[in-house]
Each structure stands twice: as structure tokens, then as C-alpha cells.
mmCIF file of C-alpha atoms in Angstrom:
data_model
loop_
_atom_site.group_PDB
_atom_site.id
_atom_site.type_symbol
_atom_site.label_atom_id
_atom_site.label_comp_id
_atom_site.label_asym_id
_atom_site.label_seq_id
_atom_site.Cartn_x
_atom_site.Cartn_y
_atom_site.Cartn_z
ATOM 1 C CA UNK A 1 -50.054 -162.639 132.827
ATOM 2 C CA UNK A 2 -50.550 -165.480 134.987
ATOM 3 C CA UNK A 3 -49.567 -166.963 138.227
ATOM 4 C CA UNK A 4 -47.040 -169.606 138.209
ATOM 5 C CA UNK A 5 -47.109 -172.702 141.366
ATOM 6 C CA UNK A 6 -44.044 -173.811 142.006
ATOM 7 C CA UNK A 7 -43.864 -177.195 143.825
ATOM 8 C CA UNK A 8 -42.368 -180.527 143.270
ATOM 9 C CA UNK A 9 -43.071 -184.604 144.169
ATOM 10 C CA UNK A 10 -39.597 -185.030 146.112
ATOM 11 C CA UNK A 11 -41.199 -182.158 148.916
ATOM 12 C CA UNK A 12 -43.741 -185.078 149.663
ATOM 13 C CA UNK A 13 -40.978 -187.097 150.667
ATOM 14 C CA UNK A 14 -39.816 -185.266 153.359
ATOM 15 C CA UNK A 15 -40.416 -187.159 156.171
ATOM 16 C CA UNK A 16 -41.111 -186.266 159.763
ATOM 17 C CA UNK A 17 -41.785 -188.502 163.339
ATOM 18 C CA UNK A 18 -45.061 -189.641 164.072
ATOM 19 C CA UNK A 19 -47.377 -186.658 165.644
ATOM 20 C CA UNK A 20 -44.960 -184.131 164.342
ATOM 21 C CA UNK A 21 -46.374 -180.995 162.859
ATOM 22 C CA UNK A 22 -44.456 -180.266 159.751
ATOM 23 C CA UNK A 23 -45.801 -183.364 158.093
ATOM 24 C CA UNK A 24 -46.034 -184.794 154.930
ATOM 25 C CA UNK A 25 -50.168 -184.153 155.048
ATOM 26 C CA UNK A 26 -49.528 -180.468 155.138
ATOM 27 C CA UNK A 27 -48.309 -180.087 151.542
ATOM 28 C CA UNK A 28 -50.787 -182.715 150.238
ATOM 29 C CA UNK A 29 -53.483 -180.799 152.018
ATOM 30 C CA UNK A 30 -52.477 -177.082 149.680
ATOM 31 C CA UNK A 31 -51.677 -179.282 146.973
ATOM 32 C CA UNK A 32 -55.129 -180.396 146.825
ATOM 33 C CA UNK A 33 -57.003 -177.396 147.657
ATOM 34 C CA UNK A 34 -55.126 -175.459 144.874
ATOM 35 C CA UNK A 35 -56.580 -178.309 142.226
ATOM 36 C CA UNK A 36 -57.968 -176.935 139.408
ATOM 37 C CA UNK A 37 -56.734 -173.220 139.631
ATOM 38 C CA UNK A 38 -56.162 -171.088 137.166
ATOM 39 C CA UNK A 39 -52.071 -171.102 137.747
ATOM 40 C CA UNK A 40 -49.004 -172.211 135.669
ATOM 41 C CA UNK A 41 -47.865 -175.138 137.156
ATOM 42 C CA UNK A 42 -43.804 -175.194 137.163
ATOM 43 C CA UNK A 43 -41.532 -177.865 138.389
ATOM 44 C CA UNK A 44 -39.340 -176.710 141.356
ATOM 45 C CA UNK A 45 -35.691 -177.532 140.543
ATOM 46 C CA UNK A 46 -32.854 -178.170 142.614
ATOM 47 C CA UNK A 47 -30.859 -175.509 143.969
ATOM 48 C CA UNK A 48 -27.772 -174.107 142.787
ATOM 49 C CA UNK A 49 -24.436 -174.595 144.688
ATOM 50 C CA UNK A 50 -24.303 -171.099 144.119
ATOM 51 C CA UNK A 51 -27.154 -170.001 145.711
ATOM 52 C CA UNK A 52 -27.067 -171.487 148.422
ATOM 53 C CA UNK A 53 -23.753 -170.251 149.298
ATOM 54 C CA UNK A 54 -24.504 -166.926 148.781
ATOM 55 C CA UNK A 55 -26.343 -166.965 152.491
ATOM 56 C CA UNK A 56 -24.630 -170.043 153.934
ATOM 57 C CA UNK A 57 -21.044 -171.504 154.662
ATOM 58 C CA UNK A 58 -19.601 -174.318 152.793
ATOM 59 C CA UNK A 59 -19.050 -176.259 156.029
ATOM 60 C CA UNK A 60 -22.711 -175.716 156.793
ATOM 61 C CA UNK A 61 -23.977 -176.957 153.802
ATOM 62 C CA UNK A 62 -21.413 -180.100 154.001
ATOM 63 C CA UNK A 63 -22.557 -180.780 157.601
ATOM 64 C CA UNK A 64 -26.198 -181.208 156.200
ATOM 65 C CA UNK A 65 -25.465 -183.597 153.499
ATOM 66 C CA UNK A 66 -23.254 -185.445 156.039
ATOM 67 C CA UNK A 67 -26.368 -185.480 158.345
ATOM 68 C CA UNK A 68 -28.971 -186.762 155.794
ATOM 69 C CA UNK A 69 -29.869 -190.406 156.800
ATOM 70 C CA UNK A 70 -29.893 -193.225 154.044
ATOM 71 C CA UNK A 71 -32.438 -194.475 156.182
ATOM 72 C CA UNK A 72 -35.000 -194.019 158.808
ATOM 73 C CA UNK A 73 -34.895 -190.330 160.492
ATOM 74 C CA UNK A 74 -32.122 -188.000 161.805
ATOM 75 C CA UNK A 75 -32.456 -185.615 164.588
ATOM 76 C CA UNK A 76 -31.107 -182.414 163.654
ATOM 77 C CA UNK A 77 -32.365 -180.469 166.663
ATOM 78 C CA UNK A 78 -35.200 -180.591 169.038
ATOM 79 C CA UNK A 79 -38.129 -180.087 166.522
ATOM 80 C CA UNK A 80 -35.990 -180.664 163.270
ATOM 81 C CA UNK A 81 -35.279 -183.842 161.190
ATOM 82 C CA UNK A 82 -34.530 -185.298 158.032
ATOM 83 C CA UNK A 83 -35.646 -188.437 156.413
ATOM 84 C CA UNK A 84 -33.823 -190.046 153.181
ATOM 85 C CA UNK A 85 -35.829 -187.829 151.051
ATOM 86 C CA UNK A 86 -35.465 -184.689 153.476
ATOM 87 C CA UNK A 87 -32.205 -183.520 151.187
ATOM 88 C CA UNK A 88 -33.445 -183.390 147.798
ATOM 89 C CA UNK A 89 -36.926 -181.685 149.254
ATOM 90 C CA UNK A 90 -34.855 -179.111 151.009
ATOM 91 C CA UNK A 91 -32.570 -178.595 147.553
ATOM 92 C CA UNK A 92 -36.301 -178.307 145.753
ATOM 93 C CA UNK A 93 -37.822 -176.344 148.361
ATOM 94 C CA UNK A 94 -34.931 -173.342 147.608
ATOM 95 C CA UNK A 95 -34.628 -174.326 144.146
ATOM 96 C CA UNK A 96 -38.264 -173.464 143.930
ATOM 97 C CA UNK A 97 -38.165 -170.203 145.397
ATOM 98 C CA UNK A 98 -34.866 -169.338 143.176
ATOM 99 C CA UNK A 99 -36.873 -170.147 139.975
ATOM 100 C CA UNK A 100 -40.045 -168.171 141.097
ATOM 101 C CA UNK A 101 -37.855 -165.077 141.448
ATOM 102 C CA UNK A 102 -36.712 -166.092 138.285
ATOM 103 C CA UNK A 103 -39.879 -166.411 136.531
ATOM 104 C CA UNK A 104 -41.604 -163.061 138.161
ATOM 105 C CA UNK A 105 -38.411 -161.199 136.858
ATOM 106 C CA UNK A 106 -38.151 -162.365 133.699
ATOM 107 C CA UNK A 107 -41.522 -161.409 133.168
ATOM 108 C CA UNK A 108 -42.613 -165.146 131.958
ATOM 109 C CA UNK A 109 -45.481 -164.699 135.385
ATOM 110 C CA UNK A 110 -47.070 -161.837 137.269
ATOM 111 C CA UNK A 111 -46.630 -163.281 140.490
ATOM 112 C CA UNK A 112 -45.716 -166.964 141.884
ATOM 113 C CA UNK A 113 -46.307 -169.158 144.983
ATOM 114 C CA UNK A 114 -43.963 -171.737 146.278
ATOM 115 C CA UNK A 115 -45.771 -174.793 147.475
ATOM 116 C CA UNK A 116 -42.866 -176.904 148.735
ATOM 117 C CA UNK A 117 -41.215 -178.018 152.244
ATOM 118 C CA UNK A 118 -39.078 -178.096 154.482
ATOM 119 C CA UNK A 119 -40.022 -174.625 155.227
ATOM 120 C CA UNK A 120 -37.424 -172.018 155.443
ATOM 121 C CA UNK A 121 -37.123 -168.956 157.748
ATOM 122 C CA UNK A 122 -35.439 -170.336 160.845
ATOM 123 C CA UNK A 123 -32.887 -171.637 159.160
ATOM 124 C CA UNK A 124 -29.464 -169.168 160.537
ATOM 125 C CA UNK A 125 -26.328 -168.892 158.698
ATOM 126 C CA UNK A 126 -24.905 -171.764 160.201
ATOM 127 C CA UNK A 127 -27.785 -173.631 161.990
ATOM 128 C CA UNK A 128 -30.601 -175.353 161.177
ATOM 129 C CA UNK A 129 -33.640 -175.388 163.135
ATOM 130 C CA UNK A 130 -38.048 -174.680 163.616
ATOM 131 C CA UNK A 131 -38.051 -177.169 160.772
ATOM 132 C CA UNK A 132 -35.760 -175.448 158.586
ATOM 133 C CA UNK A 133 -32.647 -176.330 156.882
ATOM 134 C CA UNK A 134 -31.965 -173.732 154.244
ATOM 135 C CA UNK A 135 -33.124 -169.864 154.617
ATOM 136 C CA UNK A 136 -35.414 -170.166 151.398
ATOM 137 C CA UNK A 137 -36.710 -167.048 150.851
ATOM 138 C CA UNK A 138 -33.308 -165.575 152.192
ATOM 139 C CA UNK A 139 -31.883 -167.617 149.284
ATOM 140 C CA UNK A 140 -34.036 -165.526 146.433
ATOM 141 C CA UNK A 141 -33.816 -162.623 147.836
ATOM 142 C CA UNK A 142 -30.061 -162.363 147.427
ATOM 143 C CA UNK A 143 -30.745 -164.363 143.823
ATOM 144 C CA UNK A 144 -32.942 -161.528 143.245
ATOM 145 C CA UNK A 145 -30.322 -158.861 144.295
ATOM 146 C CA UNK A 146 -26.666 -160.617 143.096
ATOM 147 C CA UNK A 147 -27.803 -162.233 139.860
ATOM 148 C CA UNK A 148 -30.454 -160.086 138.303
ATOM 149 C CA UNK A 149 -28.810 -157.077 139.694
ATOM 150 C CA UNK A 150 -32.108 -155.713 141.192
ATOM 151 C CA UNK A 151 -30.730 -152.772 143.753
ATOM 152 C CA UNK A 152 -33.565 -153.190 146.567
ATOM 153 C CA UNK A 153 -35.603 -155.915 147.541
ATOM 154 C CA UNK A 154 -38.187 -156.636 150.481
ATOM 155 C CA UNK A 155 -39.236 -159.416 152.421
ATOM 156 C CA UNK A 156 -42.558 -159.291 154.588
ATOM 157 C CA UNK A 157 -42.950 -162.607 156.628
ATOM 158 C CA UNK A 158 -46.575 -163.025 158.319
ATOM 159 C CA UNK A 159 -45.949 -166.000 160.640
ATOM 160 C CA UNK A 160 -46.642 -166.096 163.207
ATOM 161 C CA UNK A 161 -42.901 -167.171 164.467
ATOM 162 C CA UNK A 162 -40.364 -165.195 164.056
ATOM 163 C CA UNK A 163 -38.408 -165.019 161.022
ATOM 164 C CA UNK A 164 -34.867 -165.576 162.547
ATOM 165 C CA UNK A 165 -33.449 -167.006 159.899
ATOM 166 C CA UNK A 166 -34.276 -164.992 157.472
ATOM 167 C CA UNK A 167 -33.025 -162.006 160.124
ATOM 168 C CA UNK A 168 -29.727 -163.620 160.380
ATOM 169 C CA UNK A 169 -29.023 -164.350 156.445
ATOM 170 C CA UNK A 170 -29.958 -160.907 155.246
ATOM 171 C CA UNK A 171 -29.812 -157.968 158.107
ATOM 172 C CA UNK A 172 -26.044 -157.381 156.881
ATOM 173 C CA UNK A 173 -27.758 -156.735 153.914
ATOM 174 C CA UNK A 174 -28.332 -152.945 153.416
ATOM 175 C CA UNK A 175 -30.327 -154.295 149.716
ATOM 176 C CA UNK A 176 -32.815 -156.269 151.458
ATOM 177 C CA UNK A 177 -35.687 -154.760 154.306
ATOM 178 C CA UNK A 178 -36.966 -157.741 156.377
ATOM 179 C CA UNK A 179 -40.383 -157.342 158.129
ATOM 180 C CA UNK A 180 -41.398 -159.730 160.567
ATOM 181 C CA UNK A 181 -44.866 -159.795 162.128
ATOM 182 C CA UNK A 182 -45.143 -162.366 165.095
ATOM 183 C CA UNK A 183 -46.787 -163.791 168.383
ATOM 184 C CA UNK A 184 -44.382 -162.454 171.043
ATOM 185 C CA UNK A 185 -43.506 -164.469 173.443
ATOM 186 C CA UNK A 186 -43.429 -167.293 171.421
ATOM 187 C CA UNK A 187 -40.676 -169.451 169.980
ATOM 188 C CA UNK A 188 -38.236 -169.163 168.877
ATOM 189 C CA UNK A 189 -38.035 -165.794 171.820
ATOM 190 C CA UNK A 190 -36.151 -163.169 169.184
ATOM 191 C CA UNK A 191 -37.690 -160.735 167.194
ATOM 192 C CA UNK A 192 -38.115 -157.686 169.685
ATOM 193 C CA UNK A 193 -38.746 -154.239 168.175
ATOM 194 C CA UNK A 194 -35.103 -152.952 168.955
ATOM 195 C CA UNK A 195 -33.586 -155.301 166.922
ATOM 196 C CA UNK A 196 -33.222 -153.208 163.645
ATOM 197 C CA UNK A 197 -30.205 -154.569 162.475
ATOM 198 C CA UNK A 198 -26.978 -152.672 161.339
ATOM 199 C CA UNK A 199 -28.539 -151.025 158.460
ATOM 200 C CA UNK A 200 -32.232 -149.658 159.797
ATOM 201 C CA UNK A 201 -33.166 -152.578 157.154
ATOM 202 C CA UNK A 202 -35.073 -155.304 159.940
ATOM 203 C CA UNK A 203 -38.340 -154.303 161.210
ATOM 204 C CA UNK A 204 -39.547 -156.435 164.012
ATOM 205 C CA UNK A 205 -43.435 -156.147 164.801
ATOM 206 C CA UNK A 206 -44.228 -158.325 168.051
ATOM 207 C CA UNK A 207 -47.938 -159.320 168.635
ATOM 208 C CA UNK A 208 -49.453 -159.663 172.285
ATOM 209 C CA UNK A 209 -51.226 -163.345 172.175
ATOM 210 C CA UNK A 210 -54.772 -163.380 171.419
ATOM 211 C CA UNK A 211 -54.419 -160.408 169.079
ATOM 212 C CA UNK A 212 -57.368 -160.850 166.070
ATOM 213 C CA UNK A 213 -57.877 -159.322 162.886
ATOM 214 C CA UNK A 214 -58.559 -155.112 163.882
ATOM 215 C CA UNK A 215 -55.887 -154.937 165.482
ATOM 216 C CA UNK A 216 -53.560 -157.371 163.561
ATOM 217 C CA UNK A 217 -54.708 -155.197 159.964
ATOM 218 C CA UNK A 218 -54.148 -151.792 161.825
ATOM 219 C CA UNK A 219 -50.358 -152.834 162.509
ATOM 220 C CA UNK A 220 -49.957 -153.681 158.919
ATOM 221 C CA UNK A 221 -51.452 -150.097 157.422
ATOM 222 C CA UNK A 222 -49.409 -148.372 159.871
ATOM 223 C CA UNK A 223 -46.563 -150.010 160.551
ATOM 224 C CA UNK A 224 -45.507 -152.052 157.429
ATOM 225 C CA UNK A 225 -47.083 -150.787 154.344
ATOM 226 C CA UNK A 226 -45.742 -146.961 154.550
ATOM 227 C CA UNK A 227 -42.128 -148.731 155.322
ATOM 228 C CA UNK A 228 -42.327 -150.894 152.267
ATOM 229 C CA UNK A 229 -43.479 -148.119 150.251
ATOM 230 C CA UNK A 230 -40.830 -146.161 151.642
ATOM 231 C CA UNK A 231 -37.768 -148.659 150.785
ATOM 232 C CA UNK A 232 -39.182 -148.932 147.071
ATOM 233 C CA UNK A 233 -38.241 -152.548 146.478
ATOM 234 C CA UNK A 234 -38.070 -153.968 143.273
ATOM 235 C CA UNK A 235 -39.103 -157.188 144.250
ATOM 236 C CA UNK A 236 -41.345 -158.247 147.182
ATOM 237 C CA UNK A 237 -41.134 -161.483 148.622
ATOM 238 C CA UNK A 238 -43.049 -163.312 151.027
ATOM 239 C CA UNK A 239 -42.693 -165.583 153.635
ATOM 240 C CA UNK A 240 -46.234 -167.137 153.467
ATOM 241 C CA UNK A 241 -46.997 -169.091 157.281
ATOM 242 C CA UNK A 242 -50.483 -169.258 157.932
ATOM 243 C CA UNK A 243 -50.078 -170.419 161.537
ATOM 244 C CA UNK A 244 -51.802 -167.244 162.960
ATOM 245 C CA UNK A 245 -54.852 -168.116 161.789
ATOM 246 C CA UNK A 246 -57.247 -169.112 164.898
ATOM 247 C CA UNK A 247 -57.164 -172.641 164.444
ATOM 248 C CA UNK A 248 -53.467 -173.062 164.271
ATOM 249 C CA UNK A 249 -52.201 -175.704 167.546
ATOM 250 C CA UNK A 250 -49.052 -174.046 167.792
ATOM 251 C CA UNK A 251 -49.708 -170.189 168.697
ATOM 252 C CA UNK A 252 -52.146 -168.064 170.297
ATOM 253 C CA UNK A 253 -53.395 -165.521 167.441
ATOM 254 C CA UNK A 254 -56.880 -165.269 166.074
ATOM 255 C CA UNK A 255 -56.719 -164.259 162.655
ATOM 256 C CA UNK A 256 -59.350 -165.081 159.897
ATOM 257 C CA UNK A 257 -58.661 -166.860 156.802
ATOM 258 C CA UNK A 258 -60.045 -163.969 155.381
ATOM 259 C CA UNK A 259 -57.024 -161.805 157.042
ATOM 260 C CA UNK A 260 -54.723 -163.905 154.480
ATOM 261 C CA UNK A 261 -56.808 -162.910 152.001
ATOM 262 C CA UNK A 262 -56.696 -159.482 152.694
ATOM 263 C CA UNK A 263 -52.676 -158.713 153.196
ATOM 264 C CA UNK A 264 -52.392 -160.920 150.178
ATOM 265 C CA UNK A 265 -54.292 -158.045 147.934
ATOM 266 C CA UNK A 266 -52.721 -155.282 150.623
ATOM 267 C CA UNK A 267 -49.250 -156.890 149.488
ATOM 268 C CA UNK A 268 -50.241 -156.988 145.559
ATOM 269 C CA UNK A 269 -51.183 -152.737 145.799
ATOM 270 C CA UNK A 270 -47.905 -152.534 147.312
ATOM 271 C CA UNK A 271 -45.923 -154.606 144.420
ATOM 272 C CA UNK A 272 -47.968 -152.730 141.964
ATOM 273 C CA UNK A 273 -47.085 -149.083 143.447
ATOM 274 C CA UNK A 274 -43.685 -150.280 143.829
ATOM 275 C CA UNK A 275 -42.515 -152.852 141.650
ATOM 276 C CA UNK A 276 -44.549 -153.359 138.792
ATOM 277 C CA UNK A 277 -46.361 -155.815 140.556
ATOM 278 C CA UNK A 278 -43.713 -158.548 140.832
ATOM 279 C CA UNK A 279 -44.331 -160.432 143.869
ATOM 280 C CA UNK A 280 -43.153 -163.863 144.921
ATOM 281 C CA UNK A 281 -44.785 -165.982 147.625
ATOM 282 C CA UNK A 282 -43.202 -169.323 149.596
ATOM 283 C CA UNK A 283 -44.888 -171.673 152.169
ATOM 284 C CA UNK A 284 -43.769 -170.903 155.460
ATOM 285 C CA UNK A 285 -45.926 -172.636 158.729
ATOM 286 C CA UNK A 286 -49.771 -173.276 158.920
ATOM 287 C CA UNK A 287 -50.203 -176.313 161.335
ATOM 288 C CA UNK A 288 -54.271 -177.173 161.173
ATOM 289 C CA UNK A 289 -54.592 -178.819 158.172
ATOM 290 C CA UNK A 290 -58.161 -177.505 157.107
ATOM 291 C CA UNK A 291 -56.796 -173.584 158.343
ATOM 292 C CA UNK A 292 -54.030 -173.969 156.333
ATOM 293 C CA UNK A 293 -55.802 -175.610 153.074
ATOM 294 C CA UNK A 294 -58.505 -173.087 153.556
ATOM 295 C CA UNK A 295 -56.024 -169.885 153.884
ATOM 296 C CA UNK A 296 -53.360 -171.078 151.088
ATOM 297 C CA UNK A 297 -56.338 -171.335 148.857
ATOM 298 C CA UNK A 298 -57.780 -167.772 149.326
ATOM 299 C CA UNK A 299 -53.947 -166.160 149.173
ATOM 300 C CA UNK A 300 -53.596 -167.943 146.112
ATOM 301 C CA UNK A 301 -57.337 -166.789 144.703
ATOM 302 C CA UNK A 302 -55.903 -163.428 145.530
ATOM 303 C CA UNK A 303 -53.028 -163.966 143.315
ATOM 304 C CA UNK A 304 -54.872 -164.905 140.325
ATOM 305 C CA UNK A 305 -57.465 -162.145 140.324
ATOM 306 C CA UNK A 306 -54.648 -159.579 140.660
ATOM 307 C CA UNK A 307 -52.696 -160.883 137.743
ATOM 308 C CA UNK A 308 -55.903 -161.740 135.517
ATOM 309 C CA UNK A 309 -56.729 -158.145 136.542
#
């Protein structure tokens, strides 16, 4: 079994204002650093209309195609925008994590890794935002759960931002258990412990600033793995930001690439115990280009062992 990348060209063309963070250069920089790996390179398609209504509105969706520029660059909010070539990488970017789910399901690859942008776990119902305009991983989780009829999935989202998004699109979801680990306070400001959602299905795990790797691992082994385990997912997805890592400009963590490394093969025991090892991965933040080329590379090296393994 091997490890399929999923990425595409059009995610390159996603453009973003001068001095912005979620830039082109971060792509191009994983892109290159996962040269020559031992993976099963897959071209991300575009998303079904189906799909991406099954998390958001109609209207929603029609307000983002209405806001895509023909040219130059659209504010959507604050720190989001979209470029002529910011719709089809969005449609790709979702499309991508749709067919990874597909792929690790249908047995055809042991696990998978989305390289593609716009990111996606800001993105609300109704709002886009942090970069985001679809809820990707939201988007294959209820793929997962409405077209291959799994009965439990989970979604464990390391960034160091909270995972609204993904929160909003899936905590009226009693299928899906969303875990979010993030630098608190920090924006986007949600993701407190009490908010569990409707079902007892959201876990929020805030992080004090200048937390490093002891204590950040600890959290996990206590905290996240025994609730995984304890849900029994069939499917484990994750939202893969690499933005806590100690070099990242846009929080105060200090983790170690080697702390990717690790909850990647933490994450793999679990989908083995759990789910006969099916595991899908998608690009979330990582703003340093070398910390996020250098951590995307050792979660992916993880990947391959376990499925050559």
C-alpha cells in the first residue's frame, strides 16, 4: 500500500497581496520538499456541487462565485482574498480532499496528504474567512460519512488556530468528533474548552503561548488519543497546519519539527487500532517557509514508512 499526494497546478494560482502570508511560495515550498518521495501522485479534481453543499448554503456558495474577480484581487474579509485563479484552487483544494477520502476508502492507498490551497478550517457555514473559503476537511468528512456510509468519523486539527470552521460545519454532527488543539488567545478568539457542542462530539484543547513540545505531547496522550480511541472512527482525518512550530511569524508556540513527526506516527497507531489504518491528511497553516517545508516533509516521511510498513 502506498501513500497517495493529492495536489494540483490551479492551487499555485491562487493569488494573495504583496507581504501576505498565505502565499503562492508556501505550496511551491512542500511541493518541492516532497520531490522525489516515495508517494502516488494524484491529480486533485474539482469539487462536486454536491459536496460542497452538504456543509454549505447555496446562497453561500453563489456569493463566492459572484465575488471571484476576473481580474486583479478581491477582498473578501480582513485577511482573505481571491485572485482570478482563487475559484478553481478553492474547487481543487476540496476536490482534493474529497478524492483522498475516496482513495483511502476504497482501499486504492493506505493513507493520503492533500497538498493544495486555499486552506480550509475557518471557513463557517456561511462565511468565509483566516484564508478560507470552503471548510475542506469539513467537506470529506461528511463525504466520508453520507456517501460511503461510514457511521463515525474523526477529525484532529493541530494548528495552531482554531478550527472554527470546521467547528461550525460539523458540531451538529453527532457522526463526526472534532478535536482542536490551539494557541489560546489567539485569533480567531473561539475555541474555549466549554464549547463541546450539542452532541459531546467537539473537543477544544487551548494552549497557554510559549507552550513547547513536553507539554504540547502530554496534552495529546492524555487528552486526545484515549478520546479518539474512545469514539472508534472509521476514518481519521487531519487538519495538517504546521504554524506551531517555533519558527512560525504568526503565533507564539514552540514546537519542533520533530513534534509533527511524532503525532503524525501517534495519529497512524491510532488509525491502525481504530480504523484499519485509513487516515487522510490536508494542508492547513505553516507560515515560515523553511518550518513549514521542513515539517510537511517529515509528516509525510511518517506516512510512507507506516504504509510501506
Amino acid at each position: 500500500m502506498t501513500t497517495a499526494l493529492i495536489t494540483h497546478p490551479d492551487c499555485l494560482n491562487h493569488e494573495t497581496p504583496e507581504g501576505h502570508p498565505e502565499q503562492v511560495a508556501r505550496l511551491a515550498h512542500v511541493l518541492a520538499a516532497l520531490e522525489g518521495k516515495a508517494v502516488t501522485r494524484i491529480t486533485a479534481p474539482m469539487v462536486a456541487e454536491d459536496d460542497l453543499l452538504r456543509v454549505h448554503p447555496k446562497a453561500y456558495l453563489d456569493s463566492i462565485r459572484a465575488a471571484a474577480p476576473t481580474e486583479g484581487l478581491a477582498q473578501i474579509d480582513a485577511d482573505t482574498w481571491m485572485s482570478p485563479g482563487s475559484l478553481s484552487a478553492a474547487h481543487r483544494a476540496a476536490g482534493g480532499a474529497v478524492r483522498a477520502v475516496d482513495l483511502v476508502l476504497g482501499g486504492e492507498a493506505g493513507r493520503a496528504f492533500v497538498a493544495a490551497r486555499p486552506p480550509g478550517h475557518h471557513a463557517e457555514r456561511e462565511t468565509a474567512m483566516g484564508f478560507c473559503l470552503f471548510g475542506n476537511v469539513a467537506i470529506a468528512a461528511k463525504h466520508a460519512l453520507d456517501h460511503h456510509g461510514l457511521a463515525r468519523v474523526a477529525v484532529v486539527d493541530f494548528d495552531v488556530h482554531h478550527g472554527n470552521g470546521t467547528q461550525d460545519l460539523l458540531e451538529d454532527e453527532p457522526r463526526a468528533l472534532f478535536i482542536s488543539s490551539h494557541q489560546f488567545p489567539l485569533w480567531p478568539g473561539t475555541g474555549t474548552a466549554d464549547e463541546t457542542g450539542p452532541h459531546d462530539t467537539v473537543v477544544n484543547l487551548p494552549i497557554a503561548p510559549g507552550t513547547g513540545s513536553q507539554e504540547f505531547r502530554r496534552l495529546y496522550e492524555e487528552k486526545v488519543f484515549p478520546r479518539v480511541r474512545d469514539f472508534a472512527p472509521e476514518l481519521i482525518l487531519v487538519s495538517a497546519g504546521f504554524d506551531a512550530h517555533r519558527a512560525d511569524p504568526l503565533a507564539e508556540l514552540q514546537l519542533e519539527t520533530a513534534d509533527f513527526a511524532w503525532i503524525t506516527d501517534r495519529l497512524c497507531d491510532l488509525a491502525d487500532d481504530c480504523c484499519g489504518g485509513r487516515l487522510v491528511s490536508c494542508l492547513e497553516g505553516g507560515y515560515d517557509l523553511d518550518a513549514l517545508a521542513e515539517s510537511v516533509a517529515a509528516h509525510v516521511d511518517v506516512l510512507i514508512a507506516r504504509d510501506a510498513g
